[in-house]
């Protein structure tokens, strides 16, 4: 079996022994009647749990649209024009609208990146801002003690719209929904408090109810008062195949149900070797982002097996704190013990990698130097072929293999069909 797998800005080719490939985890098939902006417009015409956007917002209101940053695959340039059409139909002026990029803990954008995210046409019409964590307004505290301090242009807006894409998240359950607010436009202290609950067993991919991180995020949205949601689900080619609009809670849950039909993939059993890639840029631009694919791969590998992780990491590790944690602990177990007593944003992803290393051997194919890869507790490989050969030696020449071409999206599950 010959496959091409996303890596950086291009693809790498690998040949696999057909008889040993247990599964190639791709999206399930689904019937889609429309695609792209047409789906977004249809969703705006038929909101879930709320009235149509043009019937809810009023002329003269200050509107904040919170959308994803450049590390996310959300096609804001396709979604935002549809929202702006609705706002114009309601009589909202362009000058009363602000687009805010939900950076969370990520780096700021260049002006060219902002323009690329929203399109030239939108950028020339609407004010676009990055989150500034030094300009946040305290709005309340969740029942779990998370301070909800929100970027001022969002906090002081009369009407708030959250935009994003829905995919699996390794401790919030799913992305999208109120994550645009928490962590998207909140302070670092708020994010750290919320994310510290990632060590709890119920904080895991594919879980909403009873997930302490997600429930805290949803409560933050109630405190901040999110007025409207526009979320999409993307296929393997990053095309919009589902759009949901309306109530921030009800619409998000509908989108999550659709995601499950598309990306929750059953496997007959866990494999000796899992070959996983986030799918290329931007999801493998740095290790901080590519970690999501590794976490999903952990659901598919046997205890003691090998994960071959393709992630170019052309921007390095992607976070100073994450880097300090990855390089500053003598053993993976030290990171797990550290995060339990001293949660740090950035350190949380290092601890998540350590939790995978506790169960499996991880080989990294990347643009990073071999000695550096070894220093962060991973095994380097120069290319996917040599990584696979070494894994077959370690696990046995007849070892079975699962391939995850879109590791950040597909969630392997082994439960029997209901």
Tab-separated table of N, CA and C in Angstrom, residues 6 13 18 64 105 115 123 129 163 210 227 235 312 351:
chain	number	residue	atom	x	y	z
A	6	UNK	N	0.327	14.169	4.651
A	6	UNK	CA	0.634	15.577	4.804
A	6	UNK	C	1.800	15.803	5.750
A	13	UNK	N	5.740	10.378	0.934
A	13	UNK	CA	5.191	9.105	0.459
A	13	UNK	C	5.762	7.953	1.279
A	18	UNK	N	0.732	-4.348	2.870
A	18	UNK	CA	-0.738	-4.406	2.820
A	18	UNK	C	-1.338	-5.300	3.895
A	64	UNK	N	-19.154	42.598	18.175
A	64	UNK	CA	-17.830	41.969	18.178
A	64	UNK	C	-17.971	40.552	17.612
A	105	UNK	N	-3.385	31.772	23.957
A	105	UNK	CA	-1.986	31.936	24.354
A	105	UNK	C	-1.050	32.000	23.160
A	115	UNK	N	-5.092	39.852	7.036
A	115	UNK	CA	-5.735	40.035	5.736
A	115	UNK	C	-6.045	38.677	5.092
A	123	UNK	N	-11.123	42.770	5.187
A	123	UNK	CA	-10.103	43.528	5.909
A	123	UNK	C	-10.180	45.020	5.575
A	129	UNK	N	-8.710	43.114	15.008
A	129	UNK	CA	-7.817	43.243	16.153
A	129	UNK	C	-7.372	41.874	16.658
A	163	UNK	N	-17.257	32.604	16.250
A	163	UNK	CA	-17.044	31.868	15.005
A	163	UNK	C	-15.924	30.861	15.222
A	210	UNK	N	-20.212	16.288	31.786
A	210	UNK	CA	-19.348	15.852	32.875
A	210	UNK	C	-17.892	16.197	32.671
A	227	UNK	N	-23.985	36.047	22.290
A	227	UNK	CA	-25.307	36.240	21.700
A	227	UNK	C	-25.582	35.319	20.520
A	235	UNK	N	-14.156	18.842	6.219
A	235	UNK	CA	-13.784	17.483	5.825
A	235	UNK	C	-12.268	17.381	5.697
A	312	UNK	N	6.317	18.390	10.916
A	312	UNK	CA	7.487	19.127	10.432
A	312	UNK	C	8.085	20.046	11.497
A	351	UNK	N	3.057	17.883	29.504
A	351	UNK	CA	2.581	16.803	30.359
A	351	UNK	C	1.713	15.823	29.573
